[in-house]
Amino acid sequence: MSTGPISAQLNSLQRSRRIKQVSTLLLVVGILAVTYFGLGFVQFDLGEISSGVPSFIEFIFAFFPPNFEALTLFTKNNGITGLEAVGASLGNPGSIVESLASPRLTLVKASVVTLLLGFLGTVLGFLPALVFGVLGSEQVTPFPFNFIFRGTMSAIRAIPAIVWIFLFIPFGPPSQATAVLAIATDTVGNLGRLFTDELEEVEEGPIEAIQSTGASRTQTVGFGMLSQVSRSFIAWTLYILEINTRIAISLGVVGAGGLGLYIRNQQDLLQFQNTAAGIVMVFVVVLSIELLSSRIRARLRPGEHESKGFIEGLRDLLNAEKWVGRTEKN
């Protein structure tokens, strides 16, 4: 029995393995080289960072204990500080309503403003996103004309909301109104693209059935396509609402109001315990909206979305992509 073909195959396997090993080694060396020279390029000095660790630890301790004196008007007017202010506010529910009606800034009012910015931006962006998302699908608009809408959404997605708010300067300085515009614009790009992707996966059967009845193009899109994805569209809109709440906090730091503005002001005044209270409220607001949205989406699309638990929600707070409004289809 000739061993020629077997030896040739063995040599081929060994050669492939060596090529793979060399490629892996080159890749690792390339990553290490870029990291080394990149750190030098951005002047990242590990020695300087290490020498600042004691100051950093001292700085972090300055945030404790969080001071919730600004939680409501009741705690503000009566000088109730620390965690005691939380119990005092919860024990006096009328103070929460009073805080919302007052022009004075409190943590309760800042939290509501943040939630409203995210909600209003999502609502105002929904309809344009639906139009662009539907027209961007090849199922609705023939190739290559659908790329006019896809390209527009890609261009919008390429610019974060925190940049959009500065592009809206002609309408006024960064404020709650321009923040809503920025979030709505960002929603058109992100939500519209999710709608388009969802429409590309609809089943042909219902569409052909509608067409066989002599339905118009509009009726085919409405009853044959959108009816298949209506639950998915609602689920994605809730997901974008989560993202927009995070974006509203980021926009607050540049002057849009809400919790972001409160945290920045307290930081500028070196009131670190007040800053810590604002950060705690960010956790409460973001985590609450995520858990609520996740559970509703799990009911709408049980096969694709699992409801999010508390620990998973906490872990998700570390996702930097969501804070800048970047989304990916999960």
mmCIF file of C-alpha atoms in Angstrom, residues 100-330:
data_model
loop_
_atom_site.group_PDB
_atom_site.id
_atom_site.type_symbol
_atom_site.label_atom_id
_atom_site.label_comp_id
_atom_site.label_asym_id
_atom_site.label_seq_id
_atom_site.Cartn_x
_atom_site.Cartn_y
_atom_site.Cartn_z
ATOM 1 C CA LEU A 100 -41.898 68.448 41.036
ATOM 2 C CA ALA A 101 -44.029 71.617 40.998
ATOM 3 C CA SER A 102 -41.261 73.858 42.364
ATOM 4 C CA PRO A 103 -38.778 75.668 40.081
ATOM 5 C CA ARG A 104 -35.972 74.737 42.516
ATOM 6 C CA LEU A 105 -33.741 71.852 41.464
ATOM 7 C CA THR A 106 -34.036 68.671 43.502
ATOM 8 C CA LEU A 107 -32.884 65.137 42.833
ATOM 9 C CA VAL A 108 -36.480 63.984 42.373
ATOM 10 C CA LYS A 109 -37.151 66.683 39.793
ATOM 11 C CA ALA A 110 -33.807 66.060 38.040
ATOM 12 C CA SER A 111 -34.659 62.342 37.777
ATOM 13 C CA VAL A 112 -38.076 63.090 36.258
ATOM 14 C CA VAL A 113 -36.510 65.534 33.778
ATOM 15 C CA THR A 114 -34.007 62.850 32.709
ATOM 16 C CA LEU A 115 -36.765 60.297 32.192
ATOM 17 C CA LEU A 116 -38.825 62.827 30.222
ATOM 18 C CA LEU A 117 -35.912 63.717 27.937
ATOM 19 C CA GLY A 118 -35.442 60.059 27.033
ATOM 20 C CA PHE A 119 -39.168 59.441 26.647
ATOM 21 C CA LEU A 120 -39.901 62.527 24.534
ATOM 22 C CA GLY A 121 -36.897 61.927 22.295
ATOM 23 C CA THR A 122 -38.085 58.364 21.697
ATOM 24 C CA VAL A 123 -41.670 59.440 20.940
ATOM 25 C CA LEU A 124 -40.652 62.237 18.549
ATOM 26 C CA GLY A 125 -38.130 60.006 16.789
ATOM 27 C CA PHE A 126 -40.435 57.002 16.444
ATOM 28 C CA LEU A 127 -42.501 58.121 13.429
ATOM 29 C CA PRO A 128 -39.536 59.280 11.275
ATOM 30 C CA ALA A 129 -37.709 56.091 12.264
ATOM 31 C CA LEU A 130 -40.714 54.036 11.147
ATOM 32 C CA VAL A 131 -40.851 55.824 7.774
ATOM 33 C CA PHE A 132 -37.104 55.559 7.142
ATOM 34 C CA GLY A 133 -36.992 52.000 8.463
ATOM 35 C CA VAL A 134 -39.800 50.796 6.198
ATOM 36 C CA LEU A 135 -38.555 52.630 3.099
ATOM 37 C CA GLY A 136 -35.011 51.401 3.770
ATOM 38 C CA SER A 137 -36.084 47.780 3.417
ATOM 39 C CA GLU A 138 -35.562 46.129 0.047
ATOM 40 C CA GLN A 139 -38.887 44.379 0.627
ATOM 41 C CA VAL A 140 -40.586 47.784 0.224
ATOM 42 C CA THR A 141 -38.269 49.998 -1.825
ATOM 43 C CA PRO A 142 -36.405 48.374 -4.735
ATOM 44 C CA PHE A 143 -32.617 48.284 -4.831
ATOM 45 C CA PRO A 144 -30.702 50.666 -5.071
ATOM 46 C CA PHE A 145 -33.269 53.309 -4.065
ATOM 47 C CA ASN A 146 -33.626 51.795 -0.583
ATOM 48 C CA PHE A 147 -30.000 52.764 0.060
ATOM 49 C CA ILE A 148 -31.010 56.432 0.030
ATOM 50 C CA PHE A 149 -32.853 55.784 3.293
ATOM 51 C CA ARG A 150 -30.296 53.287 4.625
ATOM 52 C CA GLY A 151 -27.491 55.744 3.918
ATOM 53 C CA THR A 152 -29.351 58.531 5.707
ATOM 54 C CA MET A 153 -29.850 56.338 8.772
ATOM 55 C CA SER A 154 -26.191 55.244 8.699
ATOM 56 C CA ALA A 155 -25.099 58.895 8.533
ATOM 57 C CA ILE A 156 -27.290 59.732 11.543
ATOM 58 C CA ARG A 157 -25.998 56.715 13.476
ATOM 59 C CA ALA A 158 -22.394 57.742 12.826
ATOM 60 C CA ILE A 159 -22.874 60.909 14.898
ATOM 61 C CA PRO A 160 -23.523 60.424 18.659
ATOM 62 C CA ALA A 161 -26.349 62.369 20.304
ATOM 63 C CA ILE A 162 -23.825 64.337 22.365
ATOM 64 C CA VAL A 163 -22.520 65.764 19.081
ATOM 65 C CA TRP A 164 -26.009 66.308 17.627
ATOM 66 C CA ILE A 165 -26.902 68.636 20.521
ATOM 67 C CA PHE A 166 -24.035 70.933 19.484
ATOM 68 C CA LEU A 167 -25.113 70.786 15.830
ATOM 69 C CA PHE A 168 -28.489 72.152 16.986
ATOM 70 C CA ILE A 169 -26.828 75.280 18.419
ATOM 71 C CA PRO A 170 -28.707 77.487 15.851
ATOM 72 C CA PHE A 171 -31.914 76.503 17.705
ATOM 73 C CA GLY A 172 -30.387 77.566 21.014
ATOM 74 C CA PRO A 173 -27.642 76.574 23.467
ATOM 75 C CA PRO A 174 -27.621 73.044 24.926
ATOM 76 C CA SER A 175 -30.885 72.830 26.846
ATOM 77 C CA GLN A 176 -33.728 70.439 27.535
ATOM 78 C CA ALA A 177 -35.383 71.343 24.191
ATOM 79 C CA THR A 178 -32.262 70.757 22.083
ATOM 80 C CA ALA A 179 -31.582 67.562 24.058
ATOM 81 C CA VAL A 180 -34.980 66.210 22.988
ATOM 82 C CA LEU A 181 -34.126 67.087 19.368
ATOM 83 C CA ALA A 182 -30.731 65.372 19.638
ATOM 84 C CA ILE A 183 -32.224 62.221 21.157
ATOM 85 C CA ALA A 184 -35.016 62.149 18.570
ATOM 86 C CA THR A 185 -32.481 62.455 15.740
ATOM 87 C CA ASP A 186 -30.369 59.683 17.224
ATOM 88 C CA THR A 187 -33.515 57.558 17.525
ATOM 89 C CA VAL A 188 -34.228 57.907 13.789
ATOM 90 C CA GLY A 189 -30.842 56.370 12.940
ATOM 91 C CA ASN A 190 -30.768 53.609 15.544
ATOM 92 C CA LEU A 191 -34.419 52.593 15.691
ATOM 93 C CA GLY A 192 -34.952 52.984 11.938
ATOM 94 C CA ARG A 193 -32.078 50.617 11.203
ATOM 95 C CA LEU A 194 -33.472 48.024 13.612
ATOM 96 C CA PHE A 195 -36.851 48.304 11.855
ATOM 97 C CA THR A 196 -35.199 47.776 8.464
ATOM 98 C CA ASP A 197 -33.328 44.687 9.624
ATOM 99 C CA GLU A 198 -36.511 43.267 11.101
ATOM 100 C CA LEU A 199 -38.461 43.769 7.837
ATOM 101 C CA GLU A 200 -35.770 41.962 5.835
ATOM 102 C CA GLU A 201 -36.633 38.777 7.743
ATOM 103 C CA VAL A 202 -40.412 38.713 7.267
ATOM 104 C CA GLU A 203 -41.933 35.583 5.756
ATOM 105 C CA GLU A 204 -43.042 35.681 2.121
ATOM 106 C CA GLY A 205 -46.182 33.563 2.666
ATOM 107 C CA PRO A 206 -48.428 36.234 4.242
ATOM 108 C CA ILE A 207 -47.193 38.803 1.698
ATOM 109 C CA GLU A 208 -48.091 36.570 -1.250
ATOM 110 C CA ALA A 209 -51.472 35.811 0.312
ATOM 111 C CA ILE A 210 -52.279 39.517 0.601
ATOM 112 C CA GLN A 211 -51.061 40.178 -2.956
ATOM 113 C CA SER A 212 -53.251 37.345 -4.315
ATOM 114 C CA THR A 213 -56.334 39.230 -3.115
ATOM 115 C CA GLY A 214 -55.472 42.164 -5.368
ATOM 116 C CA ALA A 215 -54.356 44.372 -2.479
ATOM 117 C CA SER A 216 -52.542 47.618 -3.244
ATOM 118 C CA ARG A 217 -48.860 48.111 -2.418
ATOM 119 C CA THR A 218 -49.730 50.110 0.689
ATOM 120 C CA GLN A 219 -52.119 47.405 1.896
ATOM 121 C CA THR A 220 -49.486 44.737 1.259
ATOM 122 C CA VAL A 221 -46.928 46.625 3.344
ATOM 123 C CA GLY A 222 -49.434 47.316 6.115
ATOM 124 C CA PHE A 223 -51.184 43.960 6.393
ATOM 125 C CA GLY A 224 -48.551 41.620 4.942
ATOM 126 C CA MET A 225 -45.334 43.022 6.400
ATOM 127 C CA LEU A 226 -45.912 45.370 9.335
ATOM 128 C CA SER A 227 -48.458 43.013 10.892
ATOM 129 C CA GLN A 228 -45.681 40.385 11.148
ATOM 130 C CA VAL A 229 -43.253 42.673 12.928
ATOM 131 C CA SER A 230 -45.496 44.895 15.058
ATOM 132 C CA ARG A 231 -44.474 43.172 18.324
ATOM 133 C CA SER A 232 -40.817 43.326 17.369
ATOM 134 C CA PHE A 233 -41.118 47.005 16.562
ATOM 135 C CA ILE A 234 -42.604 47.727 20.007
ATOM 136 C CA ALA A 235 -39.876 45.642 21.651
ATOM 137 C CA TRP A 236 -37.106 47.515 19.811
ATOM 138 C CA THR A 237 -38.709 50.852 20.666
ATOM 139 C CA LEU A 238 -38.614 49.933 24.365
ATOM 140 C CA TYR A 239 -34.982 48.912 23.976
ATOM 141 C CA ILE A 240 -34.161 52.285 22.405
ATOM 142 C CA LEU A 241 -36.006 53.988 25.285
ATOM 143 C CA GLU A 242 -33.492 52.347 27.632
ATOM 144 C CA ILE A 243 -30.630 53.680 25.538
ATOM 145 C CA ASN A 244 -32.154 57.145 25.323
ATOM 146 C CA THR A 245 -32.461 57.400 29.110
ATOM 147 C CA ARG A 246 -28.704 56.869 29.387
ATOM 148 C CA ILE A 247 -28.102 59.398 26.613
ATOM 149 C CA ALA A 248 -30.276 61.961 28.451
ATOM 150 C CA ILE A 249 -27.941 61.699 31.458
ATOM 151 C CA SER A 250 -24.883 62.212 29.235
ATOM 152 C CA LEU A 251 -26.484 65.242 27.571
ATOM 153 C CA GLY A 252 -27.280 66.690 30.994
ATOM 154 C CA VAL A 253 -23.548 66.976 31.681
ATOM 155 C CA VAL A 254 -23.214 69.413 28.756
ATOM 156 C CA GLY A 255 -26.139 71.557 29.907
ATOM 157 C CA ALA A 256 -29.334 69.713 29.005
ATOM 158 C CA GLY A 257 -30.562 69.539 32.592
ATOM 159 C CA GLY A 258 -31.624 66.579 34.686
ATOM 160 C CA LEU A 259 -29.307 64.365 36.689
ATOM 161 C CA GLY A 260 -26.304 64.983 34.439
ATOM 162 C CA LEU A 261 -26.444 68.735 35.074
ATOM 163 C CA TYR A 262 -26.939 68.219 38.823
ATOM 164 C CA ILE A 263 -23.870 65.961 39.040
ATOM 165 C CA ARG A 264 -21.714 68.375 37.049
ATOM 166 C CA ASN A 265 -22.776 71.381 39.143
ATOM 167 C CA GLN A 266 -22.071 69.589 42.433
ATOM 168 C CA GLN A 267 -18.724 68.374 41.112
ATOM 169 C CA ASP A 268 -17.774 71.928 40.109
ATOM 170 C CA LEU A 269 -18.703 73.115 43.632
ATOM 171 C CA LEU A 270 -16.546 70.310 45.131
ATOM 172 C CA GLN A 271 -19.633 68.969 46.916
ATOM 173 C CA PHE A 272 -18.621 65.346 46.419
ATOM 174 C CA GLN A 273 -21.151 63.837 48.835
ATOM 175 C CA ASN A 274 -23.933 65.576 46.904
ATOM 176 C CA THR A 275 -22.359 64.273 43.682
ATOM 177 C CA ALA A 276 -22.487 60.748 45.105
ATOM 178 C CA ALA A 277 -26.211 61.141 45.790
ATOM 179 C CA GLY A 278 -26.706 62.162 42.133
ATOM 180 C CA ILE A 279 -24.753 59.109 40.943
ATOM 181 C CA VAL A 280 -26.898 56.841 43.141
ATOM 182 C CA MET A 281 -30.015 58.346 41.541
ATOM 183 C CA VAL A 282 -28.537 57.610 38.086
ATOM 184 C CA PHE A 283 -28.239 53.946 39.094
ATOM 185 C CA VAL A 284 -31.809 53.922 40.365
ATOM 186 C CA VAL A 285 -33.263 55.595 37.243
ATOM 187 C CA VAL A 286 -31.312 53.593 34.657
ATOM 188 C CA LEU A 287 -31.748 50.278 36.422
ATOM 189 C CA SER A 288 -35.483 50.825 36.920
ATOM 190 C CA ILE A 289 -36.170 51.683 33.268
ATOM 191 C CA GLU A 290 -34.022 48.759 32.089
ATOM 192 C CA LEU A 291 -35.706 46.178 34.296
ATOM 193 C CA LEU A 292 -39.175 47.443 33.345
ATOM 194 C CA SER A 293 -38.386 47.546 29.629
ATOM 195 C CA SER A 294 -36.717 44.147 29.724
ATOM 196 C CA ARG A 295 -39.713 42.476 31.347
ATOM 197 C CA ILE A 296 -42.170 43.999 28.866
ATOM 198 C CA ARG A 297 -39.973 42.947 25.934
ATOM 199 C CA ALA A 298 -39.716 39.436 27.340
ATOM 200 C CA ARG A 299 -43.504 39.202 27.247
ATOM 201 C CA LEU A 300 -43.695 40.579 23.704
ATOM 202 C CA ARG A 301 -40.963 38.370 22.279
ATOM 203 C CA PRO A 302 -40.410 35.497 24.714
ATOM 204 C CA GLY A 303 -38.302 33.546 22.228
ATOM 205 C CA GLU A 304 -35.773 36.326 21.664
ATOM 206 C CA HIS A 305 -35.648 38.379 24.856
ATOM 207 C CA GLU A 306 -35.237 37.044 28.341
ATOM 208 C CA SER A 307 -36.310 39.261 31.216
ATOM 209 C CA LYS A 308 -33.338 40.891 32.880
ATOM 210 C CA GLY A 309 -32.525 40.235 36.505
ATOM 211 C CA PHE A 310 -31.171 42.766 39.010
ATOM 212 C CA ILE A 311 -27.564 41.520 38.809
ATOM 213 C CA GLU A 312 -27.648 41.438 35.009
ATOM 214 C CA GLY A 313 -29.065 44.938 35.023
ATOM 215 C CA LEU A 314 -26.194 46.110 37.254
ATOM 216 C CA ARG A 315 -23.670 44.474 34.925
ATOM 217 C CA ASP A 316 -25.296 46.146 31.945
ATOM 218 C CA LEU A 317 -24.611 49.552 33.507
ATOM 219 C CA LEU A 318 -20.942 48.982 32.651
ATOM 220 C CA ASN A 319 -21.716 48.736 28.936
ATOM 221 C CA ALA A 320 -20.083 51.916 27.601
ATOM 222 C CA GLU A 321 -21.645 51.460 24.159
ATOM 223 C CA LYS A 322 -25.116 52.062 25.532
ATOM 224 C CA TRP A 323 -24.105 55.301 27.230
ATOM 225 C CA VAL A 324 -23.166 56.824 23.869
ATOM 226 C CA GLY A 325 -26.229 55.438 22.122
ATOM 227 C CA ARG A 326 -24.629 52.667 20.109
ATOM 228 C CA THR A 327 -26.914 49.701 19.648
ATOM 229 C CA GLU A 328 -26.617 46.275 18.185
ATOM 230 C CA LYS A 329 -29.313 43.798 17.336
ATOM 231 C CA ASN A 330 -29.421 41.220 20.086
#
